XYZ file of N, CA, C and O in Angstrom:
496
model
N -56.277 -136.818 72.528
C -56.237 -135.319 72.476
C -56.650 -135.206 74.238
O -56.228 -134.186 75.004
N -57.624 -136.312 74.451
C -58.100 -135.937 75.895
C -56.800 -136.464 77.185
O -57.138 -135.775 78.177
N -56.557 -137.128 76.714
C -55.339 -137.704 77.432
C -54.184 -136.435 77.684
O -53.528 -136.523 78.640
N -53.747 -135.758 76.477
C -53.031 -134.748 76.838
C -53.231 -133.757 77.693
O -52.667 -132.784 78.383
N -54.754 -133.340 77.621
C -55.196 -132.067 78.484
C -55.030 -132.631 80.136
O -55.230 -132.114 81.027
N -55.550 -133.902 80.332
C -55.786 -134.446 81.529
C -54.121 -134.430 82.081
O -53.855 -134.292 83.533
N -53.098 -134.853 81.427
C -51.615 -134.892 82.033
C -51.240 -133.586 82.486
O -50.635 -133.310 83.263
N -51.945 -132.467 81.450
C -51.329 -131.123 81.683
C -51.951 -130.631 83.200
O -51.436 -129.934 83.788
N -53.391 -130.742 83.396
C -53.744 -130.563 84.265
C -53.409 -131.344 85.698
O -53.303 -130.926 86.983
N -52.877 -132.602 85.395
C -52.172 -133.574 86.296
C -51.119 -132.830 86.930
O -50.727 -132.462 88.046
N -50.187 -132.349 85.988
C -48.803 -131.656 86.244
C -49.082 -130.168 86.745
O -48.459 -129.762 87.877
N -50.174 -129.686 86.793
C -50.399 -128.476 87.443
C -50.700 -128.607 88.821
O -50.553 -127.740 89.854
N -51.711 -129.665 88.965
C -52.151 -129.986 90.199
C -50.996 -130.232 91.249
O -50.878 -130.098 92.267
N -49.712 -130.954 90.474
C -48.717 -131.472 91.381
C -47.671 -130.466 91.488
O -47.180 -130.187 92.676
N -47.820 -129.174 90.725
C -47.281 -128.067 91.088
C -47.686 -127.363 92.079
O -47.024 -126.707 92.861
N -49.010 -127.199 91.945
C -49.905 -126.725 93.116
C -49.259 -127.121 94.387
O -49.011 -126.347 95.184
N -49.765 -128.420 94.410
C -49.090 -129.343 95.875
C -47.678 -128.807 96.207
O -47.595 -128.710 97.386
N -47.339 -128.763 95.290
C -45.389 -128.594 95.574
C -45.217 -127.153 95.976
O -44.623 -127.173 97.322
N -46.183 -126.423 95.450
C -45.922 -124.660 96.112
C -46.366 -124.931 97.434
O -46.008 -123.896 98.304
N -47.808 -125.520 97.799
C -48.304 -125.561 99.128
C -47.424 -126.072 100.222
O -47.357 -125.624 101.219
N -46.780 -127.221 99.577
C -45.733 -127.955 100.836
C -44.487 -126.809 101.084
O -44.148 -126.769 102.063
N -44.052 -126.134 99.833
C -42.928 -125.300 100.214
C -43.423 -124.208 101.256
O -42.760 -123.675 102.159
N -44.678 -123.439 100.779
C -45.186 -122.458 101.498
C -45.190 -123.032 103.415
O -45.120 -122.190 103.997
N -46.006 -124.131 103.352
C -45.963 -124.737 104.593
C -44.734 -124.774 105.266
O -44.588 -124.530 106.410
N -43.671 -125.407 104.473
C -42.287 -125.400 105.056
C -42.134 -124.029 105.772
O -41.412 -124.057 106.806
N -42.091 -122.977 104.902
C -41.537 -122.059 105.202
C -42.524 -121.362 106.142
O -41.671 -120.576 107.311
N -43.535 -121.324 106.689
C -44.356 -121.143 107.324
C -43.873 -121.445 109.009
O -44.081 -120.809 109.817
N -43.485 -123.272 108.785
C -43.091 -123.567 109.918
C -41.807 -123.223 110.544
O -41.412 -123.217 111.541
N -40.911 -122.919 109.644
C -39.625 -122.694 109.516
C -39.570 -121.333 110.602
O -38.869 -121.207 111.618
N -40.380 -120.111 109.745
C -40.203 -118.774 110.519
C -41.252 -118.563 111.092
O -42.259 -118.319 110.654
N -41.031 -118.879 112.528
C -42.267 -118.886 113.372
C -41.925 -117.254 113.785
O -40.894 -116.749 114.480
N -43.084 -116.340 113.645
C -43.200 -115.090 114.062
C -43.873 -115.156 115.311
O -45.092 -115.397 115.493
N -43.248 -114.395 116.345
C -44.215 -114.566 117.605
C -45.271 -113.551 117.483
O -45.404 -112.711 116.827
N -46.460 -113.993 118.045
C -47.690 -113.079 118.378
C -47.707 -111.800 118.559
O -48.039 -110.677 118.182
N -46.761 -111.343 119.616
C -46.510 -109.985 119.875
C -46.063 -109.329 118.803
O -46.488 -108.179 118.666
N -44.888 -109.941 118.125
C -44.261 -109.263 117.040
C -45.531 -108.865 115.681
O -45.514 -107.948 115.273
N -46.315 -110.053 115.741
C -47.563 -109.930 114.638
C -48.532 -108.709 115.178
O -48.752 -107.768 114.204
N -48.755 -108.560 116.327
C -49.879 -107.557 116.728
C -48.962 -106.038 116.749
O -49.765 -105.152 116.159
N -47.813 -105.869 117.152
C -47.256 -104.698 116.985
C -47.027 -104.073 115.555
O -47.063 -103.243 115.232
N -46.531 -105.342 114.745
C -46.315 -104.915 112.952
C -47.934 -104.652 112.478
O -47.781 -103.453 111.743
N -48.860 -105.418 112.883
C -50.125 -105.098 112.259
C -50.561 -103.680 112.688
O -51.205 -102.623 112.035
N -50.610 -103.117 113.920
C -50.837 -101.935 114.607
C -50.417 -100.705 113.930
O -50.706 -99.697 113.794
N -48.685 -100.959 113.996
C -48.129 -99.976 113.379
C -48.163 -99.803 112.002
O -48.502 -98.198 111.344
N -48.318 -100.749 111.063
C -48.587 -100.713 109.631
C -50.021 -99.847 109.468
O -50.237 -98.977 108.560
N -51.132 -100.334 110.219
C -52.285 -99.966 110.053
C -52.608 -98.447 110.258
O -53.044 -97.579 109.696
N -51.576 -97.998 111.486
C -51.791 -96.661 111.867
C -50.946 -95.784 110.982
O -51.473 -94.754 110.531
N -49.860 -96.413 110.215
C -48.824 -95.452 109.309
C -50.075 -95.420 107.909
O -50.049 -94.144 107.370
N -50.596 -96.344 107.936
C -51.487 -96.253 106.505
C -52.543 -95.322 106.282
O -52.645 -94.602 105.764
N -53.101 -95.295 107.583
C -54.402 -94.563 107.826
C -53.874 -93.013 107.902
O -54.554 -92.031 107.299
N -52.781 -92.704 108.497
C -52.457 -91.272 108.787
C -51.919 -90.963 107.058
O -52.045 -89.850 106.656
N -51.338 -91.947 106.396
C -50.950 -91.604 104.971
C -52.089 -90.989 104.360
O -51.953 -90.431 103.218
N -53.237 -91.951 104.409
C -54.599 -91.803 103.607
C -55.371 -90.312 103.759
O -55.690 -89.652 102.927
N -54.873 -89.956 105.241
C -55.699 -88.659 105.357
C -54.580 -87.577 105.646
O -55.153 -86.473 105.954
N -53.243 -87.821 104.893
C -52.467 -86.762 104.930
C -52.699 -85.425 104.342
O -52.802 -84.160 104.884
N -53.446 -85.790 102.978
C -53.957 -84.576 102.361
C -54.597 -83.389 103.170
O -54.712 -82.362 103.208
N -55.964 -84.319 103.898
C -56.655 -83.295 104.585
C -56.208 -82.643 105.776
O -56.680 -81.613 105.965
N -54.991 -83.257 106.619
C -54.432 -82.726 107.668
C -53.653 -81.555 106.928
O -53.418 -80.525 107.753
N -52.941 -81.821 105.921
C -52.192 -80.586 105.214
C -53.217 -79.380 105.040
O -52.856 -78.145 105.208
N -54.237 -79.491 104.358
C -55.261 -78.526 104.583
C -55.905 -77.811 105.816
O -55.776 -76.696 105.766
N -55.798 -78.512 106.809
C -56.263 -78.099 108.067
C -54.917 -77.359 108.525
O -55.259 -75.956 108.989
N -53.850 -77.510 108.566
C -52.681 -76.689 108.727
C -52.711 -75.189 108.202
O -52.360 -74.296 108.671
N -52.580 -75.735 106.745
C -53.066 -74.377 105.859
C -53.835 -73.528 106.216
O -53.491 -72.243 106.401
N -54.929 -74.109 106.519
C -56.166 -73.092 107.090
C -55.905 -72.736 108.474
O -56.070 -71.336 108.797
N -55.339 -73.184 109.031
C -54.932 -72.755 110.546
C -53.835 -71.568 110.330
O -54.064 -70.419 111.376
N -52.864 -71.374 109.701
C -52.148 -70.576 109.317
C -52.299 -69.481 108.501
O -51.751 -68.766 108.284
N -53.670 -69.655 107.952
C -54.007 -68.690 107.028
C -54.138 -67.262 107.531
O -53.672 -66.548 106.403
N -54.357 -66.957 108.663
C -54.580 -65.433 109.163
C -53.553 -65.089 109.522
O -53.010 -63.845 109.611
N -52.399 -65.827 109.705
C -51.031 -65.479 110.333
C -50.422 -65.051 109.182
O -49.290 -64.255 109.511
N -50.574 -65.259 107.934
C -49.543 -64.802 106.960
C -48.375 -65.455 106.698
O -47.431 -64.956 105.852
N -48.373 -66.462 107.167
C -46.797 -67.175 107.355
C -47.100 -67.861 106.028
O -45.670 -67.800 105.405
N -47.854 -68.292 105.387
C -47.851 -69.258 104.166
C -48.301 -68.352 102.944
O -49.587 -67.956 103.040
N -47.433 -67.951 102.332
C -47.450 -67.353 100.844
C -48.304 -67.896 100.349
O -48.546 -69.378 99.790
N -49.473 -67.127 99.746
C -50.579 -67.492 98.885
C -51.849 -67.784 99.527
O -52.818 -68.237 98.856
N -51.886 -67.868 100.821
C -52.921 -68.375 101.570
C -53.453 -67.685 102.509
O -54.462 -67.580 103.157
N -52.563 -66.465 102.732
C -53.157 -65.323 103.684
C -54.206 -64.290 102.918
O -53.985 -64.208 101.626
N -55.023 -64.010 103.650
C -56.346 -62.932 103.080
C -57.136 -64.043 102.211
O -58.193 -63.035 101.458
N -56.984 -65.005 101.823
C -58.255 -65.939 101.079
C -59.421 -66.227 101.801
O -59.167 -66.177 103.089
N -60.573 -66.139 101.292
C -61.910 -66.533 101.767
C -61.681 -67.763 101.969
O -60.934 -68.514 101.681
N -62.920 -68.057 102.634
C -62.945 -69.676 103.197
C -62.637 -70.385 101.948
O -63.816 -70.388 100.846
N -61.739 -71.500 102.034
C -61.828 -72.369 100.946
C -62.038 -73.780 100.648
O -62.013 -74.261 102.182
N -63.212 -73.909 100.154
C -63.413 -75.689 100.279
C -62.536 -76.700 100.096
O -61.127 -76.405 99.623
N -62.781 -78.061 100.203
C -61.779 -78.810 100.315
C -60.943 -78.996 99.029
O -59.753 -79.048 98.629
N -62.014 -79.221 97.956
C -61.776 -79.541 96.631
C -60.670 -78.211 96.209
O -59.786 -78.626 95.391
N -61.250 -77.047 96.264
C -60.362 -76.046 95.789
C -58.949 -75.960 96.479
O -57.949 -75.607 95.971
N -59.087 -76.257 97.838
C -57.765 -76.167 98.555
C -56.773 -77.096 97.877
O -55.686 -76.953 97.849
N -57.232 -78.700 97.847
C -56.445 -79.672 96.961
C -55.997 -79.037 95.759
O -54.906 -79.296 95.444
N -56.827 -78.558 94.939
C -56.655 -78.144 93.771
C -55.620 -76.872 93.778
O -54.413 -76.948 93.099
N -55.452 -76.190 94.783
C -54.671 -75.013 94.716
C -53.235 -75.528 95.195
O -52.003 -75.368 94.479
N -53.268 -76.461 96.151
C -51.771 -77.088 96.380
C -50.937 -77.873 95.174
O -49.881 -77.723 94.865
N -51.789 -78.656 94.495
C -51.322 -79.367 93.474
C -50.874 -78.734 92.628
O -49.827 -78.733 91.957
N -51.753 -77.386 92.152
C -51.374 -76.825 91.064
C -50.039 -75.924 91.050
O -49.084 -75.653 90.437
N -50.100 -75.321 92.857
C -48.672 -74.413 92.870
C -47.647 -75.377 93.315
O -46.332 -74.844 93.268
N -47.701 -76.759 93.803
C -46.804 -77.179 94.463
C -46.575 -78.596 94.104
O -45.659 -79.388 94.365
N -47.487 -79.276 93.384
C -47.425 -80.676 92.735
C -48.045 -81.448 93.664
O -48.702 -81.299 95.024
N -48.326 -82.652 93.255
C -49.011 -83.749 93.792
C -48.292 -84.157 95.334
O -49.148 -84.498 96.180
N -46.989 -84.180 95.301
C -46.441 -84.570 96.259
C -46.525 -83.740 97.504
O -46.641 -84.402 98.708
N -46.658 -82.643 97.240
C -46.948 -81.333 98.264
C -48.147 -81.676 99.332
O -48.383 -81.384 100.344
N -49.419 -82.769 98.710
C -50.148 -82.749 99.544
C -49.840 -83.835 100.881
O -50.639 -83.941 101.716
N -48.627 -84.453 100.647
C -48.356 -85.138 101.616
C -46.880 -84.809 102.456
O -46.126 -85.478 102.942
N -46.510 -83.329 102.376
C -45.680 -82.862 103.179
C -45.752 -83.152 104.459
O -46.780 -82.720 105.083
N -44.738 -83.331 105.035
C -44.601 -83.684 106.555
C -45.413 -85.008 106.885
O -45.049 -85.442 108.259
N -45.927 -85.859 106.281
C -46.153 -87.289 106.391
C -45.148 -87.995 107.468
O -45.674 -89.006 107.820
N -43.948 -87.968 106.708
C -42.797 -88.824 107.215
C -42.765 -88.742 108.911
O -42.655 -89.665 109.501
N -43.083 -87.450 109.114
C -42.844 -87.170 110.666
C -43.755 -87.700 111.315
O -43.872 -88.496 112.522
N -45.143 -87.335 110.642
C -46.280 -87.882 111.365
C -46.361 -89.641 111.268
O -46.722 -90.029 112.583
N -45.744 -90.347 110.643
C -45.627 -91.651 110.271
C -44.630 -92.067 111.269
O -45.013 -93.111 112.168
N -43.477 -91.553 111.571
C -42.769 -91.838 112.741
C -43.178 -91.806 114.206
O -43.040 -92.400 114.940
N -44.057 -90.645 114.339
C -44.763 -90.853 115.431
C -46.072 -91.763 115.660
O -46.422 -92.359 116.643
N -46.626 -91.686 114.405
C -48.158 -92.744 114.579
C -47.708 -94.171 114.771
O -48.360 -95.271 115.169
N -46.460 -94.862 113.891
C -46.015 -96.158 114.165
C -46.183 -96.682 115.316
O -46.681 -97.569 115.565
N -44.992 -96.612 116.199
C -45.004 -96.883 117.535
C -46.391 -96.785 118.368
O -46.552 -97.617 119.330
N -47.031 -95.445 118.124
C -48.305 -95.234 119.112
C -49.225 -96.276 118.751
O -49.912 -96.826 119.359
N -49.462 -96.377 117.282
C -50.455 -97.563 116.958
C -50.277 -99.041 117.020
O -51.175 -99.673 117.544
N -48.934 -99.021 117.130
C -48.293 -100.483 117.489
C -48.569 -100.921 118.677
O -49.320 -102.028 119.021
N -48.275 -99.836 119.882
C -48.602 -100.386 121.494
C -49.906 -100.236 121.572
O -50.302 -101.214 122.206
N -50.782 -99.298 120.843
C -51.978 -99.109 121.120
C -53.135 -100.218 120.925
O -53.704 -101.055 121.731
N -52.539 -101.042 119.591
C -53.232 -102.201 119.064
C -52.715 -103.369 119.911
O -53.662 -104.316 120.182
N -51.658 -103.451 120.239
C -51.397 -104.633 120.980
C -51.916 -104.710 122.461
O -52.533 -105.718 122.852
N -51.931 -103.225 123.086
C -52.574 -103.504 124.428
C -54.063 -103.777 124.502
O -54.581 -104.640 124.942
N -54.709 -103.408 123.139
C -55.977 -103.617 122.973
C -56.468 -105.079 122.601
O -57.337 -105.729 123.464
N -55.381 -105.631 122.148
C -55.614 -106.988 121.638
C -55.451 -107.720 123.013
O -55.909 -108.953 122.977
N -54.509 -107.344 123.587
C -54.364 -108.153 124.634
C -55.112 -108.214 125.945
O -55.681 -109.301 126.612
N -55.804 -106.957 125.863
C -56.819 -106.458 127.309
C -58.143 -107.236 126.577
O -58.963 -108.141 127.369
N -58.621 -106.898 125.360
C -59.847 -107.521 124.993
C -59.888 -109.210 124.664
O -60.392 -110.025 124.612
């Protein structure tokens, strides 16, 4: 019974070795230039960070428009806290409404962050 367990661990070791060889082969075959890596990393990081903070940006915009009466249900409200504002948006418009307008923001942020990160990495 001990020989059976050693052969199964041996076969998993050879399988792992084969997977590592295949990954190494693909990593050598598909060479991504450093410039592309830096631009992609910066763009993805910028888009991700903007998407994470989008609900707060949405509250900021609604609060700025509050006195104008342009946004129904927000005019004449007293100072609303962050949690109350988030709850109000989710209750009235659904969870997806927290990210309204995020697509346009990401389209703007992606190239900006890409170039910013690339230049920073090249200078520093």
